[in-house]
Coordinates of C-alpha atoms in Angstrom, one line a residue:
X760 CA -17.7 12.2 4.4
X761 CA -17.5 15.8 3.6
X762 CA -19.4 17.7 1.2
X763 CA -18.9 17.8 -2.2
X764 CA -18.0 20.3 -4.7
X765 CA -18.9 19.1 -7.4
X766 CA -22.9 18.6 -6.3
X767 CA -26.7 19.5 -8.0
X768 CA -29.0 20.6 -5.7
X769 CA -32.6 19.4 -4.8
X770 CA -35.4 21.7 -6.2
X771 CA -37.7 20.6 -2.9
X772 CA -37.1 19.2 0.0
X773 CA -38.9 16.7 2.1
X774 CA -42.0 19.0 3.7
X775 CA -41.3 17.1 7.3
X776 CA -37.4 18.5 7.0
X777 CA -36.0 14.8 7.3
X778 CA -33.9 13.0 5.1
X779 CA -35.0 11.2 2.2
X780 CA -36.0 7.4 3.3
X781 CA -35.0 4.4 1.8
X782 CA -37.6 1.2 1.6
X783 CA -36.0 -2.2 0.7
X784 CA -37.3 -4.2 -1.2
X785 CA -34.7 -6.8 -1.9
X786 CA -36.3 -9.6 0.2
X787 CA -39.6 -8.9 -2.0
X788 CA -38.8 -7.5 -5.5
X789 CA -34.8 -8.6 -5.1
X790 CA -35.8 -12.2 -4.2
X791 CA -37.8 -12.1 -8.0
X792 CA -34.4 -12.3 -9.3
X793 CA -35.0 -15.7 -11.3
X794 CA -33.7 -18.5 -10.0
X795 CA -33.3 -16.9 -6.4
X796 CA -34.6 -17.8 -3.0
X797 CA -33.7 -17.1 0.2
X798 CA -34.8 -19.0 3.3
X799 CA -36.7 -17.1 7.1
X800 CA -33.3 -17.7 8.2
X801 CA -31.1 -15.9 5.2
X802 CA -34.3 -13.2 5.2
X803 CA -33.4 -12.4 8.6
X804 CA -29.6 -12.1 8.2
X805 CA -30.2 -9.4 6.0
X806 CA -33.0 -7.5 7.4
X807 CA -30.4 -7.6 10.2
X808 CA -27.9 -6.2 8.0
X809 CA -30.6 -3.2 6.3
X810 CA -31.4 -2.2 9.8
X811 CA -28.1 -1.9 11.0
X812 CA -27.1 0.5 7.6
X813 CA -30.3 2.5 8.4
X814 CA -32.6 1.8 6.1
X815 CA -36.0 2.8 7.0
X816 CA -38.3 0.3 6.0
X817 CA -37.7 -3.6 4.7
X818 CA -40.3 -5.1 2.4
X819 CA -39.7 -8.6 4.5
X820 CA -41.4 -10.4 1.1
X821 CA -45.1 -11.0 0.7
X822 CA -47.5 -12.9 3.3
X823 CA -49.4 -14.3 0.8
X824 CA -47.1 -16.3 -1.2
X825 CA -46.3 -19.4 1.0
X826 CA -45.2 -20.5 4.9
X827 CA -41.9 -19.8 4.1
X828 CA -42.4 -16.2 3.5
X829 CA -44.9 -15.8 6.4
X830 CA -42.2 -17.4 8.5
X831 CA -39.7 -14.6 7.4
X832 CA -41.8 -11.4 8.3
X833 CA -42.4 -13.2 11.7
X834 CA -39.0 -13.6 12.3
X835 CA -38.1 -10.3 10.9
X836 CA -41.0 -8.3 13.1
X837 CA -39.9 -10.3 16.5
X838 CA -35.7 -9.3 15.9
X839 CA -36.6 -6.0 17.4
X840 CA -34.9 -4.3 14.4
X841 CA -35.0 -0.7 14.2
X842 CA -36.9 -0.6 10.6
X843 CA -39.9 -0.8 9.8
X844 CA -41.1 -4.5 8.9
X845 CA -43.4 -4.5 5.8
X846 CA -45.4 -6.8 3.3
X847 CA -46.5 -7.0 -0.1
X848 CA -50.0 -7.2 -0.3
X849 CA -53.0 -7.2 -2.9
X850 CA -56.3 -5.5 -2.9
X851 CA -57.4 -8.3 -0.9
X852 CA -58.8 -8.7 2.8
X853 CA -57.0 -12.1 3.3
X854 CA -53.6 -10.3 2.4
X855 CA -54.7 -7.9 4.7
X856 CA -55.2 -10.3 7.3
X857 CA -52.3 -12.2 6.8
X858 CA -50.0 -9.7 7.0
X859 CA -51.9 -8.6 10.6
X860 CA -51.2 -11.7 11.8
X861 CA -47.8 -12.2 11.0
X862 CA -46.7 -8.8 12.9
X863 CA -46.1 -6.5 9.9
X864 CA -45.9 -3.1 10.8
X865 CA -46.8 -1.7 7.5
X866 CA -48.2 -2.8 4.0
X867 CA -47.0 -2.1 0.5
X868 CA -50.6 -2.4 -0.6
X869 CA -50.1 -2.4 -4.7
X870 CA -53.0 -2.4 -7.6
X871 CA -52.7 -1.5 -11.0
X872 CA -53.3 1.8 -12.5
X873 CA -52.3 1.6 -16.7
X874 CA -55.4 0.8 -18.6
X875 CA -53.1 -2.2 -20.1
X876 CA -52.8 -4.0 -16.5
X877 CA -56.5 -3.2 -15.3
X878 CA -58.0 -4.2 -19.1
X879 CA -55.6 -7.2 -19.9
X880 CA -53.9 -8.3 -16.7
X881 CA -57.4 -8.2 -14.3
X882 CA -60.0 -7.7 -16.5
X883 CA -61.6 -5.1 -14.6
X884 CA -62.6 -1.6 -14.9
X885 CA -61.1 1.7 -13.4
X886 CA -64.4 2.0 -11.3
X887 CA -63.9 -1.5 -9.5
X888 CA -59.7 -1.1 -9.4
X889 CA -60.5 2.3 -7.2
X890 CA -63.3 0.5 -4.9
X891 CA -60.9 -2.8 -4.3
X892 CA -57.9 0.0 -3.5
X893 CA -60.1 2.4 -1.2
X894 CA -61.6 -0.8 0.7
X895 CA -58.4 -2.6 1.2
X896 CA -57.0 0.6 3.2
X897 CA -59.6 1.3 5.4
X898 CA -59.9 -2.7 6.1
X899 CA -55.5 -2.2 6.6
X900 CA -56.7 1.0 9.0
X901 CA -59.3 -1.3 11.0
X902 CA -56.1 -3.9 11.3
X903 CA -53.6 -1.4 12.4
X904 CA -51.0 -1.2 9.8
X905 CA -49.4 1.5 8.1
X906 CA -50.4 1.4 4.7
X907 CA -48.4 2.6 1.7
X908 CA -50.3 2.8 -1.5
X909 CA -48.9 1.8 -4.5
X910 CA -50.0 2.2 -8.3
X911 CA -48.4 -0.5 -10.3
X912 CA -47.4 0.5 -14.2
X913 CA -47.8 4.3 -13.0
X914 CA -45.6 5.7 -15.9
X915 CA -48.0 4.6 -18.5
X916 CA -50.9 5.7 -16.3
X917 CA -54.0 8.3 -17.0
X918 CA -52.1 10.9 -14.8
X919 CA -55.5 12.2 -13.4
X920 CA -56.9 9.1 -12.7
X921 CA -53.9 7.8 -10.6
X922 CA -54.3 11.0 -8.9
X923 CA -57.9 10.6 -8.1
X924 CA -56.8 7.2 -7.3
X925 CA -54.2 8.7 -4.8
X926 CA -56.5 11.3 -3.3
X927 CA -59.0 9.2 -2.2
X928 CA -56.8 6.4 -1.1
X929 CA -55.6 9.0 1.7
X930 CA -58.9 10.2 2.5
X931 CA -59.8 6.5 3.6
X932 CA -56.5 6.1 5.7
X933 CA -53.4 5.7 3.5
X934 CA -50.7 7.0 5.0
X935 CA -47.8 7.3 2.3
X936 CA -48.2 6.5 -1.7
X937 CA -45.8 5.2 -4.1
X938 CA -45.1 5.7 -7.9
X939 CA -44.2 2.7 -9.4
X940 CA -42.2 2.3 -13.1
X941 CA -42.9 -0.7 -13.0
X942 CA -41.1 -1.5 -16.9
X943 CA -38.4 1.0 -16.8
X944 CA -40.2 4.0 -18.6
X945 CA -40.4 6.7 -17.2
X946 CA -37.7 9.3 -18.0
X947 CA -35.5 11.8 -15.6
X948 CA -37.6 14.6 -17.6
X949 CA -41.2 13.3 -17.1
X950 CA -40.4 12.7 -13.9
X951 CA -39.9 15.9 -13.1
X952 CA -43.1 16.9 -14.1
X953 CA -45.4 14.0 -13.1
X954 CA -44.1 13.5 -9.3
X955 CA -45.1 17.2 -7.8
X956 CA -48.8 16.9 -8.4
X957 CA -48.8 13.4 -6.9
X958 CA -47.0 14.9 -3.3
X959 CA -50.5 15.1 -1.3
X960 CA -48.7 12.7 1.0
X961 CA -45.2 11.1 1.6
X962 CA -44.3 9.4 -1.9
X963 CA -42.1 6.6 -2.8
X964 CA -40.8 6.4 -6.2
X965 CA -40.2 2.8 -7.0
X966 CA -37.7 2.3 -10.4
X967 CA -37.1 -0.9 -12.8
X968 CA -34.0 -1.0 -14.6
X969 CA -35.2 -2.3 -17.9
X970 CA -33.7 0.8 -20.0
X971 CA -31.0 1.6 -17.7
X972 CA -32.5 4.3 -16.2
X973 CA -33.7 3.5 -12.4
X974 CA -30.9 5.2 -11.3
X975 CA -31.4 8.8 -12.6
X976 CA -34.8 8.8 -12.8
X977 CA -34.9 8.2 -8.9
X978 CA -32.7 10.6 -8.2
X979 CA -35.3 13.1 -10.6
X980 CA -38.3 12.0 -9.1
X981 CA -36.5 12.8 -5.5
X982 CA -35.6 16.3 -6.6
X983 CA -39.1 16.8 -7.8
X984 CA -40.7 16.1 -4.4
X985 CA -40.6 11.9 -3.6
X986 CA -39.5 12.0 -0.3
X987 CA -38.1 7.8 0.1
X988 CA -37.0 5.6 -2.8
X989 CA -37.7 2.0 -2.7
X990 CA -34.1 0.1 -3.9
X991 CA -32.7 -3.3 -3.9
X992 CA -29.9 -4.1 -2.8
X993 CA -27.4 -4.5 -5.7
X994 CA -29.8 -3.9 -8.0
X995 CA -31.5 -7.3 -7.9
X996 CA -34.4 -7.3 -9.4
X997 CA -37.0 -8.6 -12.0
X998 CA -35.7 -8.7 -15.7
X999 CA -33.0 -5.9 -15.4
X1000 CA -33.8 -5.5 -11.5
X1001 CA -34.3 -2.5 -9.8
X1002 CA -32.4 1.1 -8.3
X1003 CA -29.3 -0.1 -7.0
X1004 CA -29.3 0.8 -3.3
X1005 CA -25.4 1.2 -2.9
X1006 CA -25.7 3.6 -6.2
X1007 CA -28.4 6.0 -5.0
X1008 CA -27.0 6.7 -1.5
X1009 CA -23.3 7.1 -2.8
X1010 CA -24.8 9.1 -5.8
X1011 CA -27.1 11.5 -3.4
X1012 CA -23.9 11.7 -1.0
X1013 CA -21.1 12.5 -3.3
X1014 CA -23.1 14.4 -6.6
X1015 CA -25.8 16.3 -4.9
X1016 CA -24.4 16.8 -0.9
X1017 CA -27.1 15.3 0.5
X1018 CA -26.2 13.2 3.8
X1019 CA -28.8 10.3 3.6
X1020 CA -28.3 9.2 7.5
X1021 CA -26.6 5.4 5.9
X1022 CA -23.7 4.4 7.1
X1023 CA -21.4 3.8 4.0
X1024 CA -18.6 2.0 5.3
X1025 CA -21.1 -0.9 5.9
X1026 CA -22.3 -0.8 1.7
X1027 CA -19.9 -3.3 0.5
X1028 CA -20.2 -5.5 3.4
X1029 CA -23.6 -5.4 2.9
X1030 CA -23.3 -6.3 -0.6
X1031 CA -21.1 -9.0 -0.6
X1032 CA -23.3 -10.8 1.8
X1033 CA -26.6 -10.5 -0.3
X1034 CA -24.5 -11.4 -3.4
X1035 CA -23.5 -14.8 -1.6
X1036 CA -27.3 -15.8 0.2
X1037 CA -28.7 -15.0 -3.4
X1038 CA -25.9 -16.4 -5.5
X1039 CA -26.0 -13.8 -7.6
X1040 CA -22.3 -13.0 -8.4
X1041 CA -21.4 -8.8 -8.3
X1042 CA -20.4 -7.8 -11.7
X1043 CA -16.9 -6.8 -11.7
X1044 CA -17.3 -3.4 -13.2
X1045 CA -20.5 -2.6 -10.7
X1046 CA -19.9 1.1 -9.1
X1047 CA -19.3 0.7 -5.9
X1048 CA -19.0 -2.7 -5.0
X1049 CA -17.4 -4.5 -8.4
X1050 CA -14.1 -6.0 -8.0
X1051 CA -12.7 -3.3 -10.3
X1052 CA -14.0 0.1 -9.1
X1053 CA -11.2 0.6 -6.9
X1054 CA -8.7 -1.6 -9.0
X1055 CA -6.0 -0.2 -11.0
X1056 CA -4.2 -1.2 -13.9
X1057 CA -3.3 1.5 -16.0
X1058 CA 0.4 2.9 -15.5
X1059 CA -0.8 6.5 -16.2
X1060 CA -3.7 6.0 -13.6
X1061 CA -2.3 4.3 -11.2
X1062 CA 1.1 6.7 -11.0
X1063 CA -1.7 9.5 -10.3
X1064 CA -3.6 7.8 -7.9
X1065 CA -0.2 6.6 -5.5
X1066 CA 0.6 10.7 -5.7
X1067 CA -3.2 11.9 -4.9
X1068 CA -6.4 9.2 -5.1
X1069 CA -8.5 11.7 -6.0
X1070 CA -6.9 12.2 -9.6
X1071 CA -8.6 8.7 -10.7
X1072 CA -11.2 8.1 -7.6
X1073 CA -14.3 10.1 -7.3
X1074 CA -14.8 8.4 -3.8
X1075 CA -12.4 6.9 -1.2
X1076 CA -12.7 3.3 -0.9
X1077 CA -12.8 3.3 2.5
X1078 CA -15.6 5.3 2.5
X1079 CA -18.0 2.5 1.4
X1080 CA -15.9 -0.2 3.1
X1081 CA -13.5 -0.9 0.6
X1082 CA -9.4 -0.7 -0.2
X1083 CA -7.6 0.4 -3.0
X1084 CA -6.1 -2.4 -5.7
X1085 CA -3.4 -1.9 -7.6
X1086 CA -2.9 -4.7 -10.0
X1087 CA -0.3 -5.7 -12.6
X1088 CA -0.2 -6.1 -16.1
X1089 CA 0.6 -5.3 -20.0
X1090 CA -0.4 -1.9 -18.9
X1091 CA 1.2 -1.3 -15.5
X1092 CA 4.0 1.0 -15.2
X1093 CA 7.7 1.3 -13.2
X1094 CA 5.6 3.1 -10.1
X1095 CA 2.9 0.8 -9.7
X1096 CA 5.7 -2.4 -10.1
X1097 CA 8.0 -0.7 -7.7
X1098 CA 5.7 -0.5 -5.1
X1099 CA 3.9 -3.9 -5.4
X1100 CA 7.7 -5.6 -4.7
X1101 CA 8.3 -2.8 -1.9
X1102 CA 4.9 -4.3 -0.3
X1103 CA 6.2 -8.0 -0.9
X1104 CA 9.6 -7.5 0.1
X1105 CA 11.4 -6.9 -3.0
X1106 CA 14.0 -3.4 -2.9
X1107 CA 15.0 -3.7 -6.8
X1108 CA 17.2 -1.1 -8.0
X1109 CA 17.0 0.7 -11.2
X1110 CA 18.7 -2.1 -13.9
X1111 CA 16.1 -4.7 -12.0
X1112 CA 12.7 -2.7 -12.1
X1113 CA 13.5 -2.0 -15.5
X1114 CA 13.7 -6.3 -16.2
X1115 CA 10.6 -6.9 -14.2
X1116 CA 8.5 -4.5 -15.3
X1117 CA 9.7 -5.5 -19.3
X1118 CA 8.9 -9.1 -18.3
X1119 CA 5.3 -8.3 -16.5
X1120 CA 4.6 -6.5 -19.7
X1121 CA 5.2 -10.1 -21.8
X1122 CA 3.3 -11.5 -20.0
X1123 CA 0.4 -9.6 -20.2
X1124 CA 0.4 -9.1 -23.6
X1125 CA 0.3 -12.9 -24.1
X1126 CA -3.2 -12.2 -22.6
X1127 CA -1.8 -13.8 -18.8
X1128 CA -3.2 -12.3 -15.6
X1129 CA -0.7 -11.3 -12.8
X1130 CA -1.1 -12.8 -9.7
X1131 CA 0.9 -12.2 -7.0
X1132 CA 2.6 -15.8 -7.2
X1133 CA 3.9 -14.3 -10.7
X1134 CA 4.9 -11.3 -9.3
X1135 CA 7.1 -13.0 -7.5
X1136 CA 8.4 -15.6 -9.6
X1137 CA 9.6 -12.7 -12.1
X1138 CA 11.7 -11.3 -8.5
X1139 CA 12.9 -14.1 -7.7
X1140 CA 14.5 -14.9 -11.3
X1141 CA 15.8 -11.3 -11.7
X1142 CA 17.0 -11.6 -8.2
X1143 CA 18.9 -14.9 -9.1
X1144 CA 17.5 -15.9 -5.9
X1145 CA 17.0 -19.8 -5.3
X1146 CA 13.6 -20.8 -3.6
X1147 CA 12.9 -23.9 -2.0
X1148 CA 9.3 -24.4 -1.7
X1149 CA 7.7 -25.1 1.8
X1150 CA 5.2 -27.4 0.8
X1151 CA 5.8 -30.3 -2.3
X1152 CA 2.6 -32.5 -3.5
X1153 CA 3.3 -36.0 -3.3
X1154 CA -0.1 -36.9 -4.3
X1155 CA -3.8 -36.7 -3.8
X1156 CA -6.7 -38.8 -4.4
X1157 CA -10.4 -37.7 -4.9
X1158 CA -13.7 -39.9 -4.5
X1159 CA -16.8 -38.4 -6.0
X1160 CA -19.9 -39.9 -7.7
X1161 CA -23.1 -40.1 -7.4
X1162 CA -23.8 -42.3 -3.9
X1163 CA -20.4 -41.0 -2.3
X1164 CA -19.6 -38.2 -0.9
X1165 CA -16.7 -36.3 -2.1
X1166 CA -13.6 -36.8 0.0
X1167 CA -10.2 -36.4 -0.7
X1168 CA -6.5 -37.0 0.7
X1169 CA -3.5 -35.5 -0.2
X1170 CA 0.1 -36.1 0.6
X1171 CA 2.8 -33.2 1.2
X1172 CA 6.2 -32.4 1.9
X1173 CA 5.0 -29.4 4.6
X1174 CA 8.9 -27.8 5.6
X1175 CA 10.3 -31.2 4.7
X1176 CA 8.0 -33.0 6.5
X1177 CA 6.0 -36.0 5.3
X1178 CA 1.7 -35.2 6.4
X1179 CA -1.1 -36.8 5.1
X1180 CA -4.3 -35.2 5.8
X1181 CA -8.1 -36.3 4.8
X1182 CA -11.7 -34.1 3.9
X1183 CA -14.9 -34.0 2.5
X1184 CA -16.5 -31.6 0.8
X1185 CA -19.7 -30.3 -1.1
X1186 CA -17.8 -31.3 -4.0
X1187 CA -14.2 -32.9 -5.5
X1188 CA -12.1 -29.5 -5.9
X1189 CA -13.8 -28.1 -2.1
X1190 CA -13.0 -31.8 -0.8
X1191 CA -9.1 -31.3 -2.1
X1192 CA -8.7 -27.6 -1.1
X1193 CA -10.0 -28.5 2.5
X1194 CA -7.5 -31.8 2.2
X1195 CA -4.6 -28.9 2.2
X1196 CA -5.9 -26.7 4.6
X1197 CA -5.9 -29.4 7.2
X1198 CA -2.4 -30.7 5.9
X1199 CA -0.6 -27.6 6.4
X1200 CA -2.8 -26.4 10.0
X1201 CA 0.6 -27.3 12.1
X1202 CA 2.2 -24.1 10.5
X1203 CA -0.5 -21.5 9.8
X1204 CA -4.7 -21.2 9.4
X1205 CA -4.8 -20.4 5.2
X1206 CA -8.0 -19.3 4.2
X1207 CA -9.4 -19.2 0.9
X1208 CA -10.7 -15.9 0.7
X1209 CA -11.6 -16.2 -3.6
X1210 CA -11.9 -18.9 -6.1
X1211 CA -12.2 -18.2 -9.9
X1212 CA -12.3 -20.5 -12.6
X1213 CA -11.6 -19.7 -16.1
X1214 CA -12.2 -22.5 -19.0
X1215 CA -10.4 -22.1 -22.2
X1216 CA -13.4 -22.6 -25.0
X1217 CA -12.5 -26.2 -26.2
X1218 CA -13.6 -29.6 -26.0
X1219 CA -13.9 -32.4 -22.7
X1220 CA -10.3 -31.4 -22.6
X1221 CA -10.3 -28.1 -22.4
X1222 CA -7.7 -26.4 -20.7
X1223 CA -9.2 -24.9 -17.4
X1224 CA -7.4 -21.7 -15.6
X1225 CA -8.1 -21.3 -12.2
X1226 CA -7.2 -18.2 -9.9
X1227 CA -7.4 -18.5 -5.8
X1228 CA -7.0 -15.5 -3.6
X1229 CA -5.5 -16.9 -0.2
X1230 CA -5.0 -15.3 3.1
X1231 CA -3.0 -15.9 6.3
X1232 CA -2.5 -13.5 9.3
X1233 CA -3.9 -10.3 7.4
X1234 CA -1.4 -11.6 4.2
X1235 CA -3.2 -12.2 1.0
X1236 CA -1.9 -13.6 -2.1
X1237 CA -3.5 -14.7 -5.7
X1238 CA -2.2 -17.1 -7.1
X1239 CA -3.0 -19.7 -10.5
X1240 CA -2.9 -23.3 -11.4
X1241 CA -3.9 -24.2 -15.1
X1242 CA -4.2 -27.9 -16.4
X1243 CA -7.1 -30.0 -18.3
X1244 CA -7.8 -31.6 -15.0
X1245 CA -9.9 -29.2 -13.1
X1246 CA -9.0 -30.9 -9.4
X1247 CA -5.2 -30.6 -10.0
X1248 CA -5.5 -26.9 -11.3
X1249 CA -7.0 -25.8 -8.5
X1250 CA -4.6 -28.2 -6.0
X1251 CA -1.2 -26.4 -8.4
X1252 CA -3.2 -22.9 -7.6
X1253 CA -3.9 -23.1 -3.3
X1254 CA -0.5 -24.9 -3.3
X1255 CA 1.5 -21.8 -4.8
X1256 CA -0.5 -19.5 -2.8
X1257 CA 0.3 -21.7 0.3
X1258 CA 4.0 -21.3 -0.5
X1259 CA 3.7 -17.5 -1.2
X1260 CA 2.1 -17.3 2.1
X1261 CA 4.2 -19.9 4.0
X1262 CA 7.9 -18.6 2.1
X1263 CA 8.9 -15.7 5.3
X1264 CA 8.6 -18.1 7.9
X1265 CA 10.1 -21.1 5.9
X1266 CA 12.9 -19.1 5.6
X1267 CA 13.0 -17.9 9.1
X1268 CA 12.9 -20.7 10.4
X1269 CA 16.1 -22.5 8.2
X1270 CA 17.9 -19.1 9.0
X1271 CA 17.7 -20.0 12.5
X1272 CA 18.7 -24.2 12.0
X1273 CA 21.8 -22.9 10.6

């Protein structure tokens, strides 16, 4: 990337001269995310994945929880990864030892500093917190590991006694510290002034997003001396979850010039494939990563960004692994139309842009999302062109219940010939879609690449909406199917994608019959 203009600048920089390091936490504080839990295995795909980006260190979960966890930091600390493999631990020697054992390199060794966690949460004095902290790093010295000091609940600390805390806690070994907000409280501002007295060793400022502020008050407490944030990937996280990794690096790249040593083009993979192990969906309008931060809808916008992206982007798509998406709708105008049919085929001259786009504007202000099976329904019709479908359903039949496993087999007319073809599934509708992917195999490999689902708020017969992205030899189409019946909207949706998809060669191929 090159450097930015438009950029702040950092007050200090990191006293070793290297770049500000990044410690993952996602498999630890990410993994907290209610209802999520990854397996050694899914651990260690993206440990994989953080090591290859270039983060630093990965918080591999804690050693003490359960075998399952103790199982992922050995698998993690055996890959021969190039970052650091760490562990949460407690002030406690068996934590200590566990985390030995298991081939940590390092521990995020945390204990609570706020009178309100040492008073309510372990009924314990300052005095004893300090002797527990102090002991547990020289025992983590005596074992080997790098130990990383932590005070939990920092932000609504005694500011001196964390930093007696801190000072001591290096004089018996520690090697870096860490600054943890761990409610969301702290403030850019405060930041700024509470950080510098607590650099007497590398610190880590570690951010909740409780109030919506993780992001900038990272990026403050890194401008007032931290010298490595801890993040999560896609901001997972307790509650509101924590600095969103993919934020702070584009964010220190783009707005204050500083090159973090991540490779960027690997964000979004990255992303998507901790969104899917956690099942924790991105949000569409997520920076970055969201389905619609490079999406455009907007005729004014997207006329500017066909002329120059950088009138409506503040950062290439590609730079974070991404493309450009122009989509259509009430709000789309003749530019963004014109070259959506250039890009399917479609050379429409003045008198039938003009019809399209009026009819695309309809549409959308009957509250319909474009697809790209729309898009070219509206062509065809202006076009007066007659389509003959290469695929017709005959029929399909699904078994589901309790004691059965899904399966389903469908009947179609592929190119005017009869195939019947059979699958099973994790459920009914993934049991039908596989049925048609085997049915039509002779004359192309379709992928489903997306599946959305959109109830209309109803009764048991509701009417359901559902929207499939399909793909065949670098092609990719969207297309929709809406009925009551849940199985046949989504069979209507793949098979009009399947047509879209399967239409150039269909047509081909009668060209040459004749």
């Amino acid at each position: 990337m090159g450097e930015s203009k438009l950029h702040g600048s950092f007050d200090r920089k990191d006293s070793s001269g290297k770049r500000i390091r990044f410690f993952d936490t996602t498999l630890r504080d990410g993994e907290q995310t209610p209802g999520v839990s990854l397996t050694p295995a899914e651990k260690l795909e993206i440990a994989s994945h953080l090591s290859d980006i270039g983060v630093d260190v990965i918080e591999a979960g804690s050693a003490a929880a359960s075998v399952g966890e103790r199982e992922a930091i050995r698998l993690i600390s055996d890959a021969g990864l190039a970052a650091e493999c760490c562990t949460y631990v407690r002030a406690l020697a068996q934590d200590i030892d566990l985390a030995a054992d298991y081939g940590a390199d390092s521990v995020h060794l945390v204990v609570p500093v706020s009178d309100l966690h040492i008073e309510k949460k372990l009924r314990k004095t300052r005095e004893q917190v300090c002797e527990m902290a102090w002991n547990t790093v020289e025992y983590a010295k005596s074992r080997g590991l790098i130990v990383e000091l932590s005070g939990e609940d920092a932000s609504r600390a005694d500011q001196q006694f964390l930093r007696e805390l801190f000072r001591e806690g290096i004089e018996r070994g520690a090697d870096r510290l860490c600054f943890c907000d761990t409610v969301g409280l702290l403030t850019p501002e405060r930041a700024a002034g509470v950080i510098p007295p607590l650099c007497m060793a590398p610190l880590s400022i570690h951010c909740h997003d409780d109030l919506g502020f993780a992001l900038a008050t990272t990026v403050a407490a890194l401008r007032a001396g931290a010298t490595c944030a801890h993040t999560t990937v896609n901001g997972l996280g307790e509650r509101a979850g924590n600095t969103a990794f993919e934020e702070l690096v584009m964010s220190l790249e783009v707005l204050y010039g500083r090159r973090t040593g991540i490779e960027t083009g690997k964000l979004y993979q990255l992303s998507t494939v901790v969104s899917r192990l956690t099942g924790v969906p991105l949000a569409t309008n997520k920076p970055i990563v969201g389905e619609m931060a490079f999406t455009h809808e907007s005729g004014i916008h997207a006329h500017g960004i066909m002329r120059d992206a950088t009138t409506y982007e503040s950062i290439k798509p590609e730079d974070v692994g991404r493309k450009r998406r122009i989509v259509l709708g009430k709000h789309s105008g003749s530019a963004a139309v014109e070259t959506a049919l250039h890009e399917m085929g479609y050379h429409p001259d003045p008198h039938q842009l003009a019809e399209i786009v009026g009819r695309i504007k309809q549409l959308g202000d009957a509250g319909k999302r474009i697809t790209d099976a729309d898009m070219m329904t509206i062509a065809d019709a202006v076009f007066e062109i007659e389509y003959t479908p290469a695929i017709e359903l005959r029929q399909f039949t699904i078994v589901s219940g309790s004691n059965a496993m899904p399966t389903a087999s469908v009947t179609l007319l592929v190119q005017g010939e009869e195939i019947t073809g059979a699958a099973t599934g994790n459920g009914p509708v993934d049991a039908a879609i596989r049925a048609l992917q085997r049915s039509v195999a002779a004359v192309g490999t379709v992928r489903l690449e997306q599946y959305h689902v959109d109830a209309i708020v109803g009764g048991t017969d509701a009417l359901v909406d559902v929207t499939v992205k399909l793909s065949k030899d670098g092609k990719t189409v969207t297309s929709r199917g809406a009925r009551t019946d849940i199985i046949t909207a989504s069979v209507e949706a793949v098979i009009a994608g399947m047509n879209r998809l399967l239409r150039e060669e269909h047509e081909n191929r009668s060209e040459d019959t004749d």
